[in-house]
Structure formats: structure tokens, C-alpha cells
């Protein structure tokens, strides 16, 4: 992929003209993001501590705990 072949326009009858743009993936890793963002590092560390100490819940546990009345006004 390069600048010459990263953009393509297509026409779908009845729907219109669409432009498809291919972009390179961002090579940044989580580790590099953590090094540059102290708040993110703190958030990840706190999350890991809560997970290891059992003070967290899984998504499944959260969904099981929710009831329809929780969404009523």
C-alpha cells in the first residue's frame, strides 16, 4: 500500500458514490502509550491491582447484575 493506491472511489447503483481510504496502522504499542501518558499508566496499574485483589467484576458479572429497572427513569 502506498499513496498511489490507498484511495478508491466506487459507485453502488441506488446508493451513491463512496470513497474508500486505506490507512497505515499506528505502530504505537500500549507500552509506548503508557510511557508517554502517566495518567494511563496509573489507571492500568490500579486496574491490575483491583483484578489481582479480587476487587473487580467481569463484564459477565456486571451484565448479570443489571435489571430492567436500572434503566427506568
Tab-separated table of C-alpha atoms in Angstrom:
chain	number	residue	atom	x	y	z
A	1	UNK	CA	0.000	0.000	0.000
A	2	UNK	CA	1.237	3.480	-0.826
A	3	UNK	CA	-0.174	6.927	-1.579
A	4	UNK	CA	-0.916	5.948	-5.186
A	5	UNK	CA	-3.245	3.058	-4.359
A	6	UNK	CA	-4.645	3.967	-0.940
A	7	UNK	CA	-7.787	5.759	-2.194
A	8	UNK	CA	-10.520	4.158	-4.275
A	9	UNK	CA	-13.886	5.516	-5.344
A	10	UNK	CA	-16.774	3.184	-6.096
A	11	UNK	CA	-20.348	3.709	-7.211
A	12	UNK	CA	-23.168	1.492	-5.978
A	13	UNK	CA	-26.358	1.915	-8.020
A	14	UNK	CA	-29.174	3.232	-5.868
A	15	UNK	CA	-26.803	4.074	-3.010
A	16	UNK	CA	-24.327	6.562	-4.411
A	17	UNK	CA	-20.610	7.185	-4.670
A	18	UNK	CA	-18.280	6.039	-1.890
A	19	UNK	CA	-14.629	6.713	-1.240
A	20	UNK	CA	-12.566	4.012	0.436
A	21	UNK	CA	-9.380	5.194	2.100
A	22	UNK	CA	-6.843	2.699	3.374
A	23	UNK	CA	-4.608	3.941	6.180
A	24	UNK	CA	-1.490	2.510	7.689
A	25	UNK	CA	-1.820	1.148	11.173
A	26	UNK	CA	-0.464	3.221	14.006
A	27	UNK	CA	2.682	1.426	15.147
A	28	UNK	CA	2.310	2.657	18.739
A	29	UNK	CA	2.033	-0.051	21.335
A	30	UNK	CA	0.326	0.052	24.701
A	31	UNK	CA	3.757	0.159	26.327
A	32	UNK	CA	4.769	3.277	24.397
A	33	UNK	CA	1.432	4.938	25.222
A	34	UNK	CA	1.950	4.190	28.929
A	35	UNK	CA	5.465	5.660	28.838
A	36	UNK	CA	4.154	8.931	27.410
A	37	UNK	CA	0.979	9.197	29.491
A	38	UNK	CA	1.411	8.986	33.306
A	39	UNK	CA	-2.373	9.024	33.869
A	40	UNK	CA	-2.806	5.982	31.644
A	41	UNK	CA	-0.013	4.189	33.493
A	42	UNK	CA	-1.709	4.911	36.828
A	43	UNK	CA	-5.098	3.739	35.520
A	44	UNK	CA	-3.652	0.464	34.222
A	45	UNK	CA	-1.752	-0.157	37.476
A	46	UNK	CA	-4.883	0.467	39.559
A	47	UNK	CA	-6.902	-1.840	37.323
A	48	UNK	CA	-4.311	-4.600	37.615
A	49	UNK	CA	-4.213	-4.243	41.408
A	50	UNK	CA	-8.020	-4.443	41.606
A	51	UNK	CA	-8.008	-7.541	39.386
A	52	UNK	CA	-5.342	-9.319	41.445
A	53	UNK	CA	-7.002	-8.453	44.762
A	54	UNK	CA	-10.429	-9.599	43.556
A	55	UNK	CA	-11.945	-6.112	43.846
A	56	UNK	CA	-13.190	-6.126	40.273
A	57	UNK	CA	-16.055	-7.726	38.404
A	58	UNK	CA	-16.117	-9.259	34.968
A	59	UNK	CA	-18.354	-7.976	32.214
A	60	UNK	CA	-20.455	-11.113	32.605
A	61	UNK	CA	-20.927	-10.389	36.327
A	62	UNK	CA	-21.938	-6.812	35.563
A	63	UNK	CA	-24.481	-7.865	32.939
A	64	UNK	CA	-25.990	-10.457	35.270
A	65	UNK	CA	-26.387	-7.824	37.985
A	66	UNK	CA	-28.225	-5.349	35.750
A	67	UNK	CA	-32.016	-5.407	35.805
A	68	UNK	CA	-34.537	-3.616	33.547
A	69	UNK	CA	-35.472	-1.327	36.446
A	70	UNK	CA	-31.892	0.003	36.460
A	71	UNK	CA	-32.686	1.697	33.144
A	72	UNK	CA	-36.013	3.254	34.150
A	73	UNK	CA	-36.247	6.978	34.691
